[in-house]
PDB file of C-alpha atoms in Angstrom:
ATOM      1  CA  MET A   1       0.000   0.000   0.000  1.00 54.00           C
ATOM      2  CA  PRO A   2       1.270   3.444  -0.820  1.00 58.00           C
ATOM      3  CA  TYR A   3       1.924   5.844   1.998  1.00 57.00           C
ATOM      4  CA  SER A   4      -0.742   8.542   2.284  1.00 54.00           C
ATOM      5  CA  LYS A   5      -0.396  11.792   4.100  1.00 58.00           C
ATOM      6  CA  THR A   6      -3.507  12.380   6.123  1.00 55.00           C
ATOM      7  CA  ARG A   7      -3.996  14.815   8.886  1.00 51.00           C
ATOM      8  CA  ALA A   8      -5.279  13.630  12.192  1.00 50.00           C
ATOM      9  CA  ILE A   9      -8.818  14.782  12.701  1.00 53.00           C
ATOM     10  CA  GLU A  10      -9.100  16.878  15.810  1.00 48.00           C
ATOM     11  CA  PRO A  11     -12.207  16.478  17.930  1.00 53.00           C
ATOM     12  CA  ASP A  12     -14.782  19.243  17.676  1.00 52.00           C
ATOM     13  CA  THR A  13     -14.709  21.120  20.971  1.00 54.00           C
ATOM     14  CA  GLY A  14     -17.439  23.547  19.974  1.00 54.00           C
ATOM     15  CA  LYS A  15     -15.108  26.484  20.470  1.00 55.00           C
ATOM     16  CA  GLN A  16     -14.874  29.224  17.917  1.00 53.00           C
ATOM     17  CA  PRO A  17     -11.833  31.351  17.109  1.00 49.00           C
ATOM     18  CA  GLY A  18     -11.652  34.102  19.698  1.00 48.00           C
ATOM     19  CA  ASP A  19     -13.174  32.058  22.512  1.00 54.00           C
ATOM     20  CA  GLY A  20     -11.480  32.280  25.878  1.00 55.00           C
ATOM     21  CA  LEU A  21      -9.840  35.248  27.521  1.00 55.00           C
ATOM     22  CA  GLY A  22      -8.516  36.819  24.341  1.00 60.00           C
ATOM     23  CA  ALA A  23      -8.874  40.360  23.068  1.00 63.00           C
ATOM     24  CA  LEU A  24     -12.039  39.581  21.125  1.00 65.00           C
ATOM     25  CA  ASN A  25     -13.941  38.593  24.234  1.00 78.00           C
ATOM     26  CA  LEU A  26     -12.576  41.643  26.042  1.00 85.00           C
ATOM     27  CA  TYR A  27     -14.377  43.603  23.334  1.00 88.00           C
ATOM     28  CA  TYR A  28     -17.648  42.164  24.672  1.00 91.00           C
ATOM     29  CA  ARG A  29     -16.786  42.219  28.385  1.00 92.00           C
ATOM     30  CA  LEU A  30     -15.275  45.678  28.658  1.00 94.00           C
ATOM     31  CA  PRO A  31     -18.482  47.669  28.004  1.00 96.00           C
ATOM     32  CA  VAL A  32     -20.208  45.822  30.865  1.00 96.00           C
ATOM     33  CA  VAL A  33     -17.326  46.481  33.252  1.00 96.00           C
ATOM     34  CA  LEU A  34     -17.000  50.142  32.212  1.00 97.00           C
ATOM     35  CA  LEU A  35     -20.725  50.814  32.497  1.00 97.00           C
ATOM     36  CA  CYS A  36     -20.940  49.158  35.926  1.00 97.00           C
ATOM     37  CA  THR A  37     -17.910  51.177  37.041  1.00 96.00           C
ATOM     38  CA  GLY A  38     -19.444  54.396  35.737  1.00 96.00           C
ATOM     39  CA  ILE A  39     -22.749  53.720  37.491  1.00 95.00           C
ATOM     40  CA  PHE A  40     -20.959  52.951  40.746  1.00 94.00           C
ATOM     41  CA  TRP A  41     -18.778  56.053  40.466  1.00 94.00           C
ATOM     42  CA  GLN A  42     -21.727  58.340  39.689  1.00 90.00           C
ATOM     43  CA  SER A  43     -23.794  56.957  42.549  1.00 89.00           C
ATOM     44  CA  CYS A  44     -21.038  57.938  44.992  1.00 89.00           C
ATOM     45  CA  TYR A  45     -22.309  61.499  44.676  1.00 83.00           C
ATOM     46  CA  ALA A  46     -25.541  62.802  46.170  1.00 73.00           C
ATOM     47  CA  SER A  47     -26.824  64.524  43.016  1.00 69.00           C
ATOM     48  CA  LEU A  48     -26.010  64.495  39.335  1.00 60.00           C
ATOM     49  CA  GLY A  49     -26.647  68.203  38.992  1.00 66.00           C
ATOM     50  CA  PRO A  50     -29.599  70.447  38.205  1.00 71.00           C
ATOM     51  CA  VAL A  51     -33.264  69.575  38.504  1.00 73.00           C
ATOM     52  CA  PRO A  52     -34.500  67.151  35.771  1.00 74.00           C
ATOM     53  CA  LEU A  53     -35.842  68.809  32.614  1.00 80.00           C
ATOM     54  CA  PHE A  54     -39.285  67.237  33.048  1.00 83.00           C
ATOM     55  CA  PRO A  55     -41.196  65.421  35.794  1.00 86.00           C
ATOM     56  CA  HIS A  56     -39.747  61.991  36.529  1.00 83.00           C
ATOM     57  CA  GLY A  57     -36.773  62.686  34.263  1.00 83.00           C
ATOM     58  CA  ASP A  58     -34.518  60.901  36.729  1.00 82.00           C
ATOM     59  CA  LYS A  59     -36.618  57.744  36.349  1.00 88.00           C
ATOM     60  CA  VAL A  60     -36.277  57.937  32.564  1.00 91.00           C
ATOM     61  CA  ALA A  61     -32.506  58.353  32.942  1.00 88.00           C
ATOM     62  CA  HIS A  62     -32.387  55.284  35.225  1.00 91.00           C
ATOM     63  CA  LEU A  63     -34.420  53.286  32.698  1.00 95.00           C
ATOM     64  CA  MET A  64     -32.100  54.275  29.865  1.00 96.00           C
ATOM     65  CA  VAL A  65     -28.871  53.526  31.758  1.00 96.00           C
ATOM     66  CA  TYR A  66     -30.027  50.166  33.128  1.00 97.00           C
ATOM     67  CA  GLY A  67     -31.548  49.294  29.749  1.00 97.00           C
ATOM     68  CA  LEU A  68     -28.137  49.965  28.201  1.00 98.00           C
ATOM     69  CA  LEU A  69     -26.556  47.794  30.899  1.00 98.00           C
ATOM     70  CA  ALA A  70     -28.981  44.966  30.070  1.00 98.00           C
ATOM     71  CA  PHE A  71     -28.181  45.376  26.359  1.00 98.00           C
ATOM     72  CA  VAL A  72     -24.395  45.187  26.762  1.00 97.00           C
ATOM     73  CA  ALA A  73     -24.788  42.292  29.220  1.00 97.00           C
ATOM     74  CA  ALA A  74     -26.952  40.437  26.674  1.00 97.00           C
ATOM     75  CA  ARG A  75     -24.353  41.142  23.991  1.00 95.00           C
ATOM     76  CA  TRP A  76     -21.645  39.702  26.246  1.00 94.00           C
ATOM     77  CA  LEU A  77     -23.721  36.660  27.217  1.00 93.00           C
ATOM     78  CA  SER A  78     -24.621  35.901  23.607  1.00 93.00           C
ATOM     79  CA  ARG A  79     -20.908  35.775  22.830  1.00 90.00           C
ATOM     80  CA  GLU A  80     -19.842  33.819  25.928  1.00 88.00           C
ATOM     81  CA  LYS A  81     -22.775  31.403  26.290  1.00 87.00           C
ATOM     82  CA  ARG A  82     -23.646  30.341  22.769  1.00 86.00           C
ATOM     83  CA  ASN A  83     -25.619  27.351  23.985  1.00 92.00           C
ATOM     84  CA  LEU A  84     -28.270  29.549  25.639  1.00 93.00           C
ATOM     85  CA  SER A  85     -31.454  30.505  23.838  1.00 95.00           C
ATOM     86  CA  PRO A  86     -32.123  34.176  23.066  1.00 95.00           C
ATOM     87  CA  GLY A  87     -34.905  34.164  25.666  1.00 96.00           C
ATOM     88  CA  ALA A  88     -32.568  32.838  28.343  1.00 96.00           C
ATOM     89  CA  ILE A  89     -29.937  35.437  27.432  1.00 96.00           C
ATOM     90  CA  THR A  90     -32.535  38.209  27.629  1.00 97.00           C
ATOM     91  CA  LEU A  91     -33.763  36.970  30.997  1.00 97.00           C
ATOM     92  CA  LEU A  92     -30.252  36.668  32.429  1.00 97.00           C
ATOM     93  CA  ALA A  93     -29.280  40.122  31.169  1.00 97.00           C
ATOM     94  CA  ALA A  94     -32.430  41.667  32.662  1.00 98.00           C
ATOM     95  CA  VAL A  95     -31.882  39.905  35.996  1.00 98.00           C
ATOM     96  CA  PHE A  96     -28.264  41.115  35.991  1.00 97.00           C
ATOM     97  CA  ALA A  97     -29.252  44.746  35.291  1.00 98.00           C
ATOM     98  CA  ILE A  98     -32.058  44.694  37.877  1.00 97.00           C
ATOM     99  CA  GLY A  99     -29.795  43.048  40.445  1.00 97.00           C
ATOM    100  CA  TYR A 100     -27.071  45.599  39.820  1.00 97.00           C
ATOM    101  CA  GLY A 101     -29.639  48.380  40.141  1.00 96.00           C
ATOM    102  CA  ILE A 102     -30.805  47.015  43.493  1.00 96.00           C
ATOM    103  CA  THR A 103     -27.258  46.775  44.827  1.00 96.00           C
ATOM    104  CA  ASP A 104     -26.579  50.296  43.556  1.00 94.00           C
ATOM    105  CA  GLU A 105     -29.612  51.612  45.457  1.00 91.00           C
ATOM    106  CA  ILE A 106     -28.274  49.916  48.597  1.00 93.00           C
ATOM    107  CA  HIS A 107     -24.881  51.517  47.911  1.00 92.00           C
ATOM    108  CA  GLN A 108     -26.538  54.934  47.559  1.00 87.00           C
ATOM    109  CA  GLY A 109     -28.121  54.437  50.978  1.00 87.00           C
ATOM    110  CA  PHE A 110     -24.672  54.558  52.514  1.00 87.00           C
ATOM    111  CA  VAL A 111     -23.542  57.644  50.601  1.00 82.00           C
TER     112      VAL A 111
END
């Protein structure tokens, strides 16, 4: 029999290029970390500044910031946990943002 050059077939681990702790995943993790840090830093101060432009403007600002946090968390989770369904990712991201908001309110109680 003639000698044939065949490559050994590597087992499929399910990992994609860029999985792990590389720079690509930092691209998805960093916005979550920066936004959480910014929220924490801002909540160290008693007031953001002047009176809101309209009634309940502070509530709208909270909704926007924590909605953005849920979005970037969902973006990160969809990259890190590819085996989760979109509904599960949405739920986990919302629970994360709500949980972070609750802990931030507790933090503000001490400031």
